[in-house]
Short mmCIF file of C-alpha atoms in Angstrom, two decimals:
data_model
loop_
_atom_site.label_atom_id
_atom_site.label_comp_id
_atom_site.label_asym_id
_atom_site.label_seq_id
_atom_site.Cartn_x
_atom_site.Cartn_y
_atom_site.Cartn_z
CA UNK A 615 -71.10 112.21 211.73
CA UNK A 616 -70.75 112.82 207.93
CA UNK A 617 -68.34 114.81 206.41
CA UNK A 618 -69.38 116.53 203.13
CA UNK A 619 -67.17 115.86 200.20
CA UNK A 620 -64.23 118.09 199.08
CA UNK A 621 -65.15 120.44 196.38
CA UNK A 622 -62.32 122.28 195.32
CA UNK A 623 -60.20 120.34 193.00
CA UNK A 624 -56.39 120.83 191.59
CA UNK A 625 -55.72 119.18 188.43
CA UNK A 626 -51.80 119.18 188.48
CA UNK A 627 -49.85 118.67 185.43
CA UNK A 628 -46.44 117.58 185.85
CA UNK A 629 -43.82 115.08 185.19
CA UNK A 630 -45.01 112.67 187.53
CA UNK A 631 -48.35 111.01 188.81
CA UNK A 632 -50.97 108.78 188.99
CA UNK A 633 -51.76 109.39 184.84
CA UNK A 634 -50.20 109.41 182.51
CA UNK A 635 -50.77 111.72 179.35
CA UNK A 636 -51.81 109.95 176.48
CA UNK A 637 -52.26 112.70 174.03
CA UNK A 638 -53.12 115.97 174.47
CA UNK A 639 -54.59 118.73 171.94
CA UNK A 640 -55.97 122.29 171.95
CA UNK A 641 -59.68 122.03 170.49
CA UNK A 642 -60.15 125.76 170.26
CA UNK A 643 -57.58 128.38 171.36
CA UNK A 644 -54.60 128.12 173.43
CA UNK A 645 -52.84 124.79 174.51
CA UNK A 646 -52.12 123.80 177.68
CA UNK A 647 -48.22 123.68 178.32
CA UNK A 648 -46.85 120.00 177.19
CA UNK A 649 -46.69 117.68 180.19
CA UNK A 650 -46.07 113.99 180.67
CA UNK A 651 -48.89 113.67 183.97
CA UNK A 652 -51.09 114.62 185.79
CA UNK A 653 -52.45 114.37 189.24
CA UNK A 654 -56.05 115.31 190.32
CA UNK A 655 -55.88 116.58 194.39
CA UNK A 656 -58.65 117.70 196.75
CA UNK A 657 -58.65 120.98 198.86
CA UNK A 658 -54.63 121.12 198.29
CA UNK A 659 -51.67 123.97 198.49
CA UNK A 660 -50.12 125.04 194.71
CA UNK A 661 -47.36 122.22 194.12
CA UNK A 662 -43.32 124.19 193.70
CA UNK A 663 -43.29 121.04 191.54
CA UNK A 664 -45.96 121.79 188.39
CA UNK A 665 -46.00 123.11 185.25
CA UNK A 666 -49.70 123.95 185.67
CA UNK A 667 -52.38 123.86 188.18
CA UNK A 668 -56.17 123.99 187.16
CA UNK A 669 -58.28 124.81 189.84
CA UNK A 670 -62.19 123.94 189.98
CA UNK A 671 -64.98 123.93 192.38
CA UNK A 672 -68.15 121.33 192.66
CA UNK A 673 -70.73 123.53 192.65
CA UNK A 674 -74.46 123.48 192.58
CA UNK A 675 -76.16 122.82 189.16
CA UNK A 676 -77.13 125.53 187.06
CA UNK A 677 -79.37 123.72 184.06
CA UNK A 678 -80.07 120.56 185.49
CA UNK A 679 -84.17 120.09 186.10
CA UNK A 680 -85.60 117.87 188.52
CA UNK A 681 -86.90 115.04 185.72
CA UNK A 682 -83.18 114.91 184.18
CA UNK A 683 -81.78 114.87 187.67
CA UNK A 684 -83.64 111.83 188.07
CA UNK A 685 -82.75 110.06 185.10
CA UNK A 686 -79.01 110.84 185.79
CA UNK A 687 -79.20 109.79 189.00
CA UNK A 688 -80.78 106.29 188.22
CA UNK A 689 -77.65 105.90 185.78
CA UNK A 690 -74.57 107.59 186.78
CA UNK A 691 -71.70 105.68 188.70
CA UNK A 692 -69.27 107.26 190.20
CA UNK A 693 -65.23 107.90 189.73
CA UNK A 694 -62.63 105.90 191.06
CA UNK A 695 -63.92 102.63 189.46
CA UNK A 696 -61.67 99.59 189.15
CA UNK A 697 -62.14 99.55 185.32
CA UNK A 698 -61.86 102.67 184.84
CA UNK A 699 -58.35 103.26 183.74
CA UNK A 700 -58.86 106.01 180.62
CA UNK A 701 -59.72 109.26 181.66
CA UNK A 702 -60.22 112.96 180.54
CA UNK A 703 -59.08 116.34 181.39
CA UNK A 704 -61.38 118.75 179.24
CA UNK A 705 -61.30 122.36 180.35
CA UNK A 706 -63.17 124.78 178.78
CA UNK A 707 -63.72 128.71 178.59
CA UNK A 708 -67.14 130.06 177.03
CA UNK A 709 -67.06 133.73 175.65
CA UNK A 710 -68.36 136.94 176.76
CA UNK A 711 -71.79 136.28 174.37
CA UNK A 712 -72.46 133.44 176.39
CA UNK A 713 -71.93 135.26 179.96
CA UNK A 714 -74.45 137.78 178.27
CA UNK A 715 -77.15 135.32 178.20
CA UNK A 716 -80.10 135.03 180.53
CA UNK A 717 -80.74 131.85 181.94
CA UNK A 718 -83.54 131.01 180.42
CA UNK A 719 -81.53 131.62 176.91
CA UNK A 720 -78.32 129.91 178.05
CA UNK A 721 -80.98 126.81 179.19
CA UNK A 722 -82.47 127.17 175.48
CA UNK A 723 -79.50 126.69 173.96
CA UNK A 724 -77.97 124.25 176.49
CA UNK A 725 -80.38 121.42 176.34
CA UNK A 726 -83.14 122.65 174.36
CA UNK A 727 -81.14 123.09 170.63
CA UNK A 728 -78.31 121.16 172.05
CA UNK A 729 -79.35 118.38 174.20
CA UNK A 730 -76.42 118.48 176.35
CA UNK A 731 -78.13 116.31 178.68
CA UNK A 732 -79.53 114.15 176.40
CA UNK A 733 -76.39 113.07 174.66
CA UNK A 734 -74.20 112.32 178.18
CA UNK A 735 -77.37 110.44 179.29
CA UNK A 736 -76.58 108.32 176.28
CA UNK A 737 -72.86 107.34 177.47
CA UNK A 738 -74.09 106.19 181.21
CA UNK A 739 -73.13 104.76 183.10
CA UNK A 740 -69.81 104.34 180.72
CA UNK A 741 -68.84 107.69 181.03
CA UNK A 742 -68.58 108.52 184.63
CA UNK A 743 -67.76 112.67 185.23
CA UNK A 744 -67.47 114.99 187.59
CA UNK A 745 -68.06 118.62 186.75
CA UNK A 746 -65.81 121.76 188.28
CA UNK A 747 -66.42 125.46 188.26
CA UNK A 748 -63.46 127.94 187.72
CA UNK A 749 -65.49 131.19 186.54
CA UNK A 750 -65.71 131.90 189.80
CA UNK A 751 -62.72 131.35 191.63
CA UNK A 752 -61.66 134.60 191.06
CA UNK A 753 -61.74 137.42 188.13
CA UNK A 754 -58.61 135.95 186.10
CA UNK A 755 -58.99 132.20 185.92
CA UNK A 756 -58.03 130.46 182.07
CA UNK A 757 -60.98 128.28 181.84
CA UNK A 758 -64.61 128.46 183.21
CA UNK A 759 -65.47 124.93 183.66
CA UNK A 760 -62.87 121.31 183.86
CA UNK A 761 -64.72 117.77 183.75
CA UNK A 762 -62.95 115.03 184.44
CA UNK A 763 -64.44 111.80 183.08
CA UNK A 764 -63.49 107.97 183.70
CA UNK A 765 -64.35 104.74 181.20
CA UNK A 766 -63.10 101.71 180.86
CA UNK A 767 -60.31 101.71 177.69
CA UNK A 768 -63.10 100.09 175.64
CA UNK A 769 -65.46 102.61 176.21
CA UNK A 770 -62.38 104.89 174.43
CA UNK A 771 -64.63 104.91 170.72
CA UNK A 772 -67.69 105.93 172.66
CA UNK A 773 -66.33 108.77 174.25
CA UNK A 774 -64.91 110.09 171.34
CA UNK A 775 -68.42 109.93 170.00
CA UNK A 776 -69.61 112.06 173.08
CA UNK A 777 -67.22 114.78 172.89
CA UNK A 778 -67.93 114.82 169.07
CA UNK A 779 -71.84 115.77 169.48
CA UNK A 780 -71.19 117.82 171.97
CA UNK A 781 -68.55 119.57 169.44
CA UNK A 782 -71.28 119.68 167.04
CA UNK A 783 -74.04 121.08 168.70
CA UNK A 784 -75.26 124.94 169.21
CA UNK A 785 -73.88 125.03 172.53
CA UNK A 786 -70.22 124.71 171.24
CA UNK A 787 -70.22 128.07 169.41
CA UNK A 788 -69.92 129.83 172.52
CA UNK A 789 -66.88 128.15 173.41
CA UNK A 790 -63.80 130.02 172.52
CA UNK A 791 -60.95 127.50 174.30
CA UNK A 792 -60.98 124.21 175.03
CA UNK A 793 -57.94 121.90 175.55
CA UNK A 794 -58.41 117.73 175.40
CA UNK A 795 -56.20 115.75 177.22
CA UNK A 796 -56.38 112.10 177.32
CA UNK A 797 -54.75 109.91 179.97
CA UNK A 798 -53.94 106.42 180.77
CA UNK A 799 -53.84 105.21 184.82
CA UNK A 800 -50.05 104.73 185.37
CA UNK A 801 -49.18 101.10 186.58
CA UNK A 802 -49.82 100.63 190.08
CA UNK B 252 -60.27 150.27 174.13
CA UNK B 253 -62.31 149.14 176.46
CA UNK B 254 -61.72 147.84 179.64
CA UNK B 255 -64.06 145.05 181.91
CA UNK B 256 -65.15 146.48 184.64
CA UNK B 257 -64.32 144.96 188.17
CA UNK B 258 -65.73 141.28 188.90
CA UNK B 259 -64.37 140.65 192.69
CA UNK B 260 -64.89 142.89 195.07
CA UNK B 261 -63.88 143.47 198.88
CA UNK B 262 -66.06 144.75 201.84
CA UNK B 263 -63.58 145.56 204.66
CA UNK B 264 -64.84 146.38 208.04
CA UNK B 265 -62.60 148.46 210.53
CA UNK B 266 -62.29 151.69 212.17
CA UNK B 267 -61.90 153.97 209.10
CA UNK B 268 -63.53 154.37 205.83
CA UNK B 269 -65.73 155.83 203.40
CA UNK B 270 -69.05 154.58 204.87
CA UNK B 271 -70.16 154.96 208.55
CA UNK B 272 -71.76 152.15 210.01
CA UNK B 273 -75.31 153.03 211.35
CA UNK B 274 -76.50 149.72 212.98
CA UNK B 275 -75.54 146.14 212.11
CA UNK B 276 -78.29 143.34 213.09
CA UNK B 277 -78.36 139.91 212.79
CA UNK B 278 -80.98 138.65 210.99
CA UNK B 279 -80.40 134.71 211.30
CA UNK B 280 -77.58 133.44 212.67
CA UNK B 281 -74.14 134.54 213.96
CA UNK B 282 -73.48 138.34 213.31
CA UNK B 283 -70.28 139.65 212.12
CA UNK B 284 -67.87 141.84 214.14
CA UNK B 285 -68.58 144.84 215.34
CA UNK B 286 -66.71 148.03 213.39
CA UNK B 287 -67.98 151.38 212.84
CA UNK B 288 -66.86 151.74 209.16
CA UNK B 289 -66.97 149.55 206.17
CA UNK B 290 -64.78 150.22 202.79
CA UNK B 291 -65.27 148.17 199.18
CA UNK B 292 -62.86 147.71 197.16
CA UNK B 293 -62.36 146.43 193.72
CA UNK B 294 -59.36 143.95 193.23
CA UNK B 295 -57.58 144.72 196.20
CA UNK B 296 -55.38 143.26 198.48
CA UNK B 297 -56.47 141.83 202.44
CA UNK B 298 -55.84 144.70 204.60
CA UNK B 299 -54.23 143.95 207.37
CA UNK B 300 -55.83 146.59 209.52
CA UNK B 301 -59.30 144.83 208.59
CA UNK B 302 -61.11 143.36 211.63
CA UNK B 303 -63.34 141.73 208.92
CA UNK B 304 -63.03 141.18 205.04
CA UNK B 305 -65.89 139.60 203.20
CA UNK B 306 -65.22 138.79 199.31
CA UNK B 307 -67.65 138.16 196.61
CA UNK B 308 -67.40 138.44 192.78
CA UNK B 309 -69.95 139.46 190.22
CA UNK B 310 -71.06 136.80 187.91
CA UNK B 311 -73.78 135.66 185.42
CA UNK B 312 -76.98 135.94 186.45
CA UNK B 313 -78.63 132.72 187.61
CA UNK B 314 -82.49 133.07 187.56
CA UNK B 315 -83.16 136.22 185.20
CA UNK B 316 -85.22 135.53 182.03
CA UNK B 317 -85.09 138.00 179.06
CA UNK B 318 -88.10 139.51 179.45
CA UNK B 319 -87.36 140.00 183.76
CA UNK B 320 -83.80 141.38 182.16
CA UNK B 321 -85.01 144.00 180.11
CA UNK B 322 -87.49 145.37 182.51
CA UNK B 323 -84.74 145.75 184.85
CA UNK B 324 -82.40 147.46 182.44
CA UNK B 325 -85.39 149.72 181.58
CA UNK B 326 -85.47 151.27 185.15
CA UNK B 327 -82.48 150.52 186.94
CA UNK B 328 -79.74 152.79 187.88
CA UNK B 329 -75.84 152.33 188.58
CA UNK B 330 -74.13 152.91 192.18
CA UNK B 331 -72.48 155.78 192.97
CA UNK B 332 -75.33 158.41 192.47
CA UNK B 333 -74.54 161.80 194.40
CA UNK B 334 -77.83 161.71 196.55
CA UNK B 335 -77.29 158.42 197.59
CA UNK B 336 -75.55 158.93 200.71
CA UNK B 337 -77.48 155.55 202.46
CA UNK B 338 -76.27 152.12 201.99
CA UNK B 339 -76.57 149.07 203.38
CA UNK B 340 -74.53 145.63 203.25
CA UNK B 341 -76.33 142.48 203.04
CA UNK B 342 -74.45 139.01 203.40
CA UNK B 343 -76.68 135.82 203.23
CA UNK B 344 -75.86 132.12 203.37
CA UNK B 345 -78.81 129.63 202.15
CA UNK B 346 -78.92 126.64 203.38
CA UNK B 347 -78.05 122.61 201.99
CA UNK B 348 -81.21 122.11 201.07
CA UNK B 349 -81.33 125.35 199.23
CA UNK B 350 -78.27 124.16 196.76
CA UNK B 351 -79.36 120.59 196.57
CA UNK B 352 -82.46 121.68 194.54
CA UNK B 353 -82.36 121.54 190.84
CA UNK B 354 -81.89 124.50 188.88
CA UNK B 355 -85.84 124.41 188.08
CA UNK B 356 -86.80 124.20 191.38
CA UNK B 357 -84.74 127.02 192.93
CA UNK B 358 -86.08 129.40 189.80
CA UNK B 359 -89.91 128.13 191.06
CA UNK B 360 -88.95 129.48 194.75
CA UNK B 361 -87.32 132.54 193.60
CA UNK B 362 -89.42 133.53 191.27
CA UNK B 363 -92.67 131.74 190.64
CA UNK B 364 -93.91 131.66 194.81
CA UNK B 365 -91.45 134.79 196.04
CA UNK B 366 -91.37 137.21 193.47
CA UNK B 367 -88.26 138.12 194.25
CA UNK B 368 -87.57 140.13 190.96
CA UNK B 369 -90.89 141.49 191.00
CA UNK B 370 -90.31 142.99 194.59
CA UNK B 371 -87.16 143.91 193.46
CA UNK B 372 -88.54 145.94 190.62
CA UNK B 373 -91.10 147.82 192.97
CA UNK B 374 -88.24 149.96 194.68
CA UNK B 375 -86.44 150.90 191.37
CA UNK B 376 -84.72 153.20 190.47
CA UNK B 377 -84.78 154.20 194.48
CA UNK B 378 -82.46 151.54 194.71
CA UNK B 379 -79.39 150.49 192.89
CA UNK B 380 -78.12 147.00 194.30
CA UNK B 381 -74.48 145.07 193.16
CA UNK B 382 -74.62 141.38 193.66
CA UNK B 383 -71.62 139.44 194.25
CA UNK B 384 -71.38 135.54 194.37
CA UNK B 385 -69.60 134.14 197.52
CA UNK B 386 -70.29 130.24 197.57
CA UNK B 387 -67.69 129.33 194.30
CA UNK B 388 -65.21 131.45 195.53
CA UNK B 389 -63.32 128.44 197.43
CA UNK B 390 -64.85 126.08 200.20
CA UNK B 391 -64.89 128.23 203.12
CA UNK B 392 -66.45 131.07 202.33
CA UNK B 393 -68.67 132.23 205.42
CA UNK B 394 -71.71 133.41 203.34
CA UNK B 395 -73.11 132.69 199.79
CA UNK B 396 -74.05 136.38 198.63
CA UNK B 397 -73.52 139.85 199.53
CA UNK B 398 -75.59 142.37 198.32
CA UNK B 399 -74.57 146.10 198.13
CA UNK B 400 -77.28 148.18 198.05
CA UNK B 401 -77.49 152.65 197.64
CA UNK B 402 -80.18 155.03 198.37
CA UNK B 403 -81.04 158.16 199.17
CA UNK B 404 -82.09 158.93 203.00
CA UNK B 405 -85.91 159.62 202.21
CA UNK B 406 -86.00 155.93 200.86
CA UNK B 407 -84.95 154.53 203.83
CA UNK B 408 -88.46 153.26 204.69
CA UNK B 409 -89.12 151.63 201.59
CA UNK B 410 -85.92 149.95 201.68
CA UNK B 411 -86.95 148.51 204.89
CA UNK B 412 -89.76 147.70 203.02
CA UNK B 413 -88.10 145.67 200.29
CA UNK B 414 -86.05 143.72 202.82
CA UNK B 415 -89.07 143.02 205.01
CA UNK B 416 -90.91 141.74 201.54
CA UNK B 417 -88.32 139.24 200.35
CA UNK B 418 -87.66 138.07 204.39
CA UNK B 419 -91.45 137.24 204.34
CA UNK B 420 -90.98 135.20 201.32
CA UNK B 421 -90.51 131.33 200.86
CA UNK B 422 -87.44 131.80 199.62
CA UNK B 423 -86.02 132.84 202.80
CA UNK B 424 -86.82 129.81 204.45
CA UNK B 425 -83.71 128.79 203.04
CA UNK B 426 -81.39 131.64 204.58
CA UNK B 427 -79.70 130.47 207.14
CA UNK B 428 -77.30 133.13 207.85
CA UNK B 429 -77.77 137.00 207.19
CA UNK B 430 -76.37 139.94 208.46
CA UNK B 431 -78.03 143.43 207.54
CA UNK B 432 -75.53 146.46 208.02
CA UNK B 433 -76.46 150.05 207.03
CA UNK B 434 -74.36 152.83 206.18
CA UNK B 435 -74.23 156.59 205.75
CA UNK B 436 -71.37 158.39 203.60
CA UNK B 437 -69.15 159.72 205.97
CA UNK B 438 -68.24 163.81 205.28
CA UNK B 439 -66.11 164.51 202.62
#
């Protein structure tokens, strides 16, 4: 019998846990409040103990096409590896303009004038990620999207370069807060 | 000033309310309770008198290009409309197969071999329609979508034939739960 995979997520920031903050900065808009860790828990109750909770759901993909699928697939690796002891919190909200959009003019801009897919191809199977949904959790969440990525501490240049052409690119004018936080595994 | 409208809504089913059910069928798959009125609500609270509360919240749209969009806008008309003392209240699930295809792929089914905005735009402005998104709203929801859909009584046959249209269509190979319950005003 299989069991499907958890796909709600709570990213927990607190003073204790499995990561520890490295450095943490608000991109665009508001900052998160200032917090030493953080802890990433599936399908779990709100923690007494936090200073924040961000909540996201695994969802199905809304740009992806079956060729890039494909080519993500044959490169991707998943989280949790051994060397993998750098990781990122990015959560993001996109504005009302973007909502707006039709899918065919959010894909356009996604991939087509920004090559969103493109450039993470370019970081596999360094980068590994796992993309969450908050949008739709309910009608007052802070952010619409979290991804949590993994590398190995000497992948740390290349995934600055990542986040900075995705910064760069059309895409990124439709996002109106995004937070960066940066962690380190905390000694076993 | 203005203010958002709504995104999450609540369809409560119980012994009391605004709308009188008519008949409820089960179109694939388990039905829901039986109750002989049905309420919705817009950023409510559960009601404890509820024998059944289904939530969903209105999102982006997911397949609609910009030229589908406008032709929509062009003859569509809001809820609420005087004459339009029929409703019905349409939950669906789809199935894992459904959400494992890429976004591509579920637009070619929708769209390209079920016409399902095309049908859709046959029975406008007849009838006005509200979708809400149920999958993203945490893990358990029991369906993916519920549709709320108001008409007058004289377009009660071609509502039936809209539904019978889009349950005829590939696409609905992947529905693997739905639940079709109709509704008159009750009497002021």
């Amino acid at each position: 019998m299989s069991v499907d995979p958890p796909r709600l997520y709570s990213f927990v920031g607190s003073d204790a846990g499995p990561w520890c903050v490295e450095r943490a900065s608000a991109i665009v808009g508001a900052p998160c409040a200032q917090v030493s860790h953080v802890s990433v828990l599936a399908d779990t109750l709100p923690d007494a103990n936090a200073t924040w909770t961000l909540r996201g759901i695994v969802s199905n993909e809304r740009y992806v096409e079956r060729r890039e699928k494909d080519a993500l697939a044959a490169s991707q690796q998943g989280l949790g590896r051994r060397d993998s002891t750098s990781a990122a919190l990015i959560p993001i909200r996109k504005s009302a303009a973007w909502w707006a959009l039709t899918q065919d003019e959010r894909r356009s801009v996604f991939e087509a004038r920004s090559r969103h897919i493109e450039i993470g191809l370019r970081y596999l199977p360094a980068v590994a990620r796992r993309l969450h949904h908050c949008r739709d959790l309910g009608p007052n969440e802070p952010f619409d999207f979290i991804t949590w990525f993994e590398y190995a501490p000497a992948d740390a240049a290349a995934f600055d370069d990542l986040v900075a052409a995705l910064r760069a690119s059309p895409e990124w004018a439709y996002v109106e807060r995004e937070v960066d936080i940066r962690l380190s595994a905390a000694a076993a």
